[in-house]
Amino acid sequence: MDPSDYAVIERFAAEYVWWKAPDEALRQPKRVIAQVMNIGDYDDVVELVEQIGEDRLRRVLTHAEIGQFNERSWTYWHYRPSCKFSCDSHDGLGEYNAHLSARSKS
């Protein structure tokens, strides 16, 4: 990880992964990135995109665990024009939609 990336993720770890100490949260930088993508405010999301880039955000979204993104954020990041995330079955959208469907039936 680039040192400047680390500094941004470290700052976000303290704010967005509040239930863990920053040092502990930094052991899972993808989790910190996902949390900012999910609940981050506009300025923090812009800073994250500028600092770590669209490709890394795409990888975090592609490998996200169920529950890391709420439905609104999941949809936003898949359809955000500048990201050009694909929405085919290879990115987990099909699995996520199946999860939402099953959850709504229970």
Coordinates of N, CA and C in Angstrom, one line a residue:
M1 N 0.8 -1.2 0.0 CA 0.0 0.0 0.0 C 0.9 1.2 0.0
D2 N 0.5 2.2 -0.8 CA 1.3 3.4 -0.9 C 1.1 4.2 0.4
P3 N 2.2 4.8 0.9 CA 2.1 5.5 2.2 C 1.0 6.6 2.3
S4 N 0.8 7.3 1.2 CA -0.3 8.3 1.2 C -1.7 7.6 1.3
D5 N -1.8 6.4 0.7 CA -3.0 5.7 0.8 C -3.2 5.3 2.3
Y6 N -2.2 4.8 2.9 CA -2.2 4.3 4.2 C -2.7 5.5 5.2
A7 N -2.2 6.7 4.9 CA -2.5 7.8 5.8 C -4.0 8.1 5.7
V8 N -4.6 8.1 4.5 CA -6.0 8.3 4.3 C -6.8 7.2 5.0
I9 N -6.4 6.0 4.7 CA -7.2 4.8 5.3 C -7.1 4.8 6.8
E10 N -5.9 5.2 7.3 CA -5.8 5.3 8.8 C -6.7 6.3 9.4
R11 N -6.8 7.5 8.8 CA -7.8 8.5 9.3 C -9.2 8.0 9.2
F12 N -9.6 7.4 8.1 CA -10.9 6.9 8.0 C -11.2 5.7 8.9
A13 N -10.2 4.9 9.3 CA -10.4 3.8 10.2 C -10.9 4.3 11.5
A14 N -10.3 5.4 12.0 CA -10.7 5.9 13.3 C -12.2 6.4 13.3
E15 N -12.6 7.0 12.1 CA -13.9 7.5 12.0 C -15.0 6.5 11.6
Y16 N -14.7 5.6 10.7 CA -15.7 4.8 10.1 C -15.7 3.3 10.7
V17 N -14.7 2.9 11.4 CA -14.7 1.6 12.0 C -14.5 1.9 13.5
W18 N -15.5 2.6 14.1 CA -15.4 3.1 15.4 C -15.4 2.0 16.5
W19 N -15.8 0.8 16.2 CA -15.9 -0.2 17.1 C -14.6 -1.0 17.3
K20 N -13.6 -0.6 16.5 CA -12.2 -1.2 16.7 C -11.2 0.0 16.9
A21 N -10.1 -0.4 17.5 CA -9.0 0.6 17.6 C -8.5 0.8 16.1
P22 N -8.0 2.0 15.8 CA -7.5 2.2 14.4 C -6.5 1.2 14.0
D23 N -5.6 0.8 14.8 CA -4.5 -0.1 14.5 C -5.1 -1.5 14.1
E24 N -6.1 -1.9 14.8 CA -6.8 -3.1 14.5 C -7.6 -3.1 13.2
A25 N -8.3 -2.0 13.0 CA -9.0 -1.8 11.8 C -8.1 -1.8 10.5
L26 N -6.9 -1.2 10.7 CA -6.0 -1.1 9.6 C -5.5 -2.5 9.1
R27 N -5.7 -3.5 9.9 CA -5.3 -4.9 9.5 C -6.2 -5.3 8.4
Q28 N -7.3 -4.7 8.2 CA -8.2 -5.0 7.1 C -8.6 -3.7 6.3
P29 N -7.6 -3.2 5.5 CA -7.9 -2.0 4.8 C -9.1 -2.0 3.9
K30 N -9.4 -3.2 3.3 CA -10.5 -3.3 2.4 C -11.8 -3.1 3.2
R31 N -11.8 -3.5 4.5 CA -13.0 -3.3 5.3 C -13.2 -1.8 5.6
V32 N -12.1 -1.1 5.8 CA -12.2 0.3 6.1 C -12.7 1.0 4.8
I33 N -12.2 0.7 3.6 CA -12.6 1.2 2.4 C -14.1 1.0 2.1
A34 N -14.5 -0.3 2.4 CA -15.9 -0.6 2.2 C -16.8 0.2 3.1
Q35 N -16.4 0.4 4.3 CA -17.2 1.1 5.2 C -17.3 2.6 4.8
V36 N -16.3 3.2 4.3 CA -16.4 4.6 3.7 C -17.3 4.6 2.5
M37 N -17.1 3.6 1.7 CA -18.0 3.5 0.5 C -19.5 3.3 0.9
N38 N -19.7 2.7 2.0 CA -21.1 2.4 2.4 C -21.7 3.6 3.2
I39 N -21.0 4.2 4.1 CA -21.6 5.2 4.9 C -20.9 6.5 4.9
G40 N -19.9 6.6 4.1 CA -19.1 7.9 4.1 C -19.8 9.1 3.6
D41 N -19.4 10.2 4.1 CA -20.1 11.5 3.6 C -19.4 11.8 2.2
Y42 N -20.0 12.8 1.6 CA -19.6 13.1 0.2 C -18.1 13.4 0.1
D43 N -17.7 14.3 1.0 CA -16.3 14.7 0.9 C -15.3 13.6 1.2
D44 N -15.6 12.7 2.1 CA -14.8 11.6 2.4 C -14.7 10.6 1.2
V45 N -15.9 10.4 0.6 CA -15.9 9.5 -0.6 C -15.1 10.1 -1.7
V46 N -15.3 11.4 -2.0 CA -14.5 12.0 -3.0 C -13.0 11.9 -2.7
E47 N -12.6 12.1 -1.5 CA -11.2 11.9 -1.1 C -10.7 10.5 -1.3
L48 N -11.5 9.5 -1.0 CA -11.2 8.1 -1.1 C -11.0 7.8 -2.6
V49 N -11.9 8.2 -3.4 CA -11.8 7.9 -4.9 C -10.5 8.6 -5.4
E50 N -10.3 9.8 -5.1 CA -9.1 10.5 -5.6 C -7.8 9.9 -5.1
Q51 N -7.8 9.4 -3.9 CA -6.6 8.9 -3.3 C -6.3 7.4 -3.7
I52 N -7.3 6.6 -3.7 CA -6.9 5.2 -4.0 C -7.4 4.7 -5.3
G53 N -8.3 5.5 -6.0 CA -8.6 5.2 -7.4 C -9.8 4.3 -7.5
E54 N -10.4 4.4 -8.7 CA -11.6 3.6 -9.1 C -11.3 2.1 -9.1
D55 N -10.2 1.7 -9.6 CA -9.9 0.3 -9.7 C -9.9 -0.4 -8.4
R56 N -9.3 0.2 -7.4 CA -9.3 -0.4 -6.1 C -10.7 -0.4 -5.5
L57 N -11.4 0.6 -5.7 CA -12.8 0.6 -5.2 C -13.6 -0.5 -5.8
R58 N -13.4 -0.7 -7.1 CA -14.1 -1.7 -7.8 C -13.7 -3.1 -7.3
R59 N -12.4 -3.3 -6.9 CA -12.0 -4.6 -6.4 C -12.7 -4.8 -5.0
V60 N -12.7 -3.8 -4.2 CA -13.4 -3.9 -2.9 C -14.8 -4.3 -3.0
L61 N -15.5 -3.6 -3.9 CA -16.9 -3.9 -4.2 C -17.1 -5.3 -4.7
T62 N -16.3 -5.7 -5.6 CA -16.4 -7.0 -6.2 C -16.2 -8.2 -5.2
H63 N -15.4 -7.9 -4.2 CA -15.1 -8.9 -3.2 C -15.7 -8.7 -1.8
A64 N -16.7 -7.8 -1.8 CA -17.4 -7.5 -0.6 C -18.1 -8.7 0.0
E65 N -18.2 -8.7 1.3 CA -18.9 -9.7 2.0 C -20.4 -9.3 2.1
I66 N -21.3 -10.2 2.2 CA -22.7 -9.9 2.3 C -22.8 -9.1 3.6
G67 N -23.5 -8.0 3.5 CA -23.8 -7.1 4.7 C -22.8 -6.0 4.8
Q68 N -21.7 -5.9 4.0 CA -20.8 -4.8 4.1 C -21.4 -3.5 3.5
F69 N -22.3 -3.7 2.6 CA -23.0 -2.6 1.9 C -24.5 -2.7 2.1
N70 N -25.1 -1.5 2.4 CA -26.5 -1.5 2.4 C -27.0 -1.5 1.0
E71 N -28.3 -1.7 0.8 CA -28.8 -1.8 -0.6 C -28.6 -0.5 -1.3
R72 N -28.8 0.6 -0.7 CA -28.6 1.9 -1.4 C -27.2 2.1 -1.9
S73 N -26.2 1.9 -1.0 CA -24.8 2.0 -1.4 C -24.4 1.0 -2.4
W74 N -24.9 -0.2 -2.3 CA -24.6 -1.3 -3.3 C -25.0 -0.8 -4.7
T75 N -26.3 -0.3 -4.7 CA -26.8 0.1 -6.0 C -26.0 1.3 -6.5
Y76 N -25.8 2.3 -5.7 CA -25.0 3.5 -6.1 C -23.7 3.1 -6.7
W77 N -22.9 2.3 -6.0 CA -21.6 2.0 -6.5 C -21.6 1.1 -7.8
H78 N -22.7 0.4 -8.0 CA -22.8 -0.4 -9.2 C -23.2 0.4 -10.4
Y79 N -23.9 1.5 -10.2 CA -24.4 2.3 -11.3 C -23.8 3.7 -11.3
R80 N -22.9 4.0 -10.5 CA -22.2 5.3 -10.6 C -21.4 5.4 -11.9
P81 N -21.8 6.4 -12.7 CA -21.3 6.4 -14.1 C -19.8 6.5 -14.2
S82 N -19.1 7.2 -13.3 CA -17.7 7.3 -13.4 C -16.9 6.0 -13.0
C83 N -17.6 5.2 -12.3 CA -16.9 3.9 -11.9 C -17.1 2.8 -13.0
K84 N -18.2 2.9 -13.7 CA -18.5 1.9 -14.7 C -18.4 0.5 -14.2
F85 N -18.9 0.3 -13.0 CA -19.0 -1.1 -12.5 C -19.9 -1.9 -13.3
S86 N -19.5 -3.1 -13.6 CA -20.4 -4.0 -14.3 C -21.4 -4.6 -13.3
C87 N -22.5 -5.0 -13.8 CA -23.5 -5.6 -12.9 C -23.9 -7.0 -13.4
D88 N -22.9 -7.7 -13.9 CA -23.2 -9.0 -14.3 C -23.0 -10.0 -13.1
S89 N -23.2 -11.2 -13.3 CA -23.2 -12.2 -12.2 C -21.8 -12.4 -11.6
H90 N -20.8 -11.9 -12.3 CA -19.4 -12.2 -11.8 C -19.0 -11.2 -10.7
D91 N -19.8 -10.1 -10.5 CA -19.4 -9.2 -9.5 C -20.1 -9.4 -8.2
G92 N -20.9 -10.4 -8.1 CA -21.6 -10.7 -6.9 C -23.0 -10.1 -6.8
L93 N -23.4 -9.3 -7.8 CA -24.7 -8.7 -7.7 C -25.8 -9.8 -7.7
G94 N -25.7 -10.8 -8.5 CA -26.7 -11.8 -8.5 C -26.8 -12.5 -7.1
E95 N -25.7 -12.8 -6.5 CA -25.7 -13.4 -5.1 C -26.3 -12.4 -4.1
Y96 N -26.0 -11.1 -4.2 CA -26.5 -10.2 -3.3 C -28.0 -10.0 -3.5
N97 N -28.5 -9.9 -4.7 CA -29.9 -9.8 -4.9 C -30.6 -11.0 -4.4
A98 N -30.0 -12.2 -4.6 CA -30.6 -13.4 -4.0 C -30.7 -13.4 -2.5
H99 N -29.7 -12.8 -1.9 CA -29.6 -12.6 -0.4 C -30.8 -11.7 0.0
L100 N -30.9 -10.6 -0.7 CA -32.0 -9.6 -0.3 C -33.3 -10.2 -0.5
S101 N -33.5 -11.0 -1.6 CA -34.8 -11.6 -1.8 C -35.1 -12.6 -0.7
A102 N -34.2 -13.4 -0.3 CA -34.4 -14.4 0.7 C -34.7 -13.7 2.1
R103 N -34.0 -12.6 2.3 CA -34.2 -11.9 3.6 C -35.6 -11.3 3.6
S104 N -36.1 -10.8 2.5 CA -37.4 -10.1 2.5 C -38.5 -11.2 2.6
K105 N -38.2 -12.4 2.3 CA -39.3 -13.5 2.4 C -39.4 -14.0 3.8
S106 N -38.4 -13.8 4.7 CA -38.4 -14.3 6.0 C -39.0 -13.3 7.0

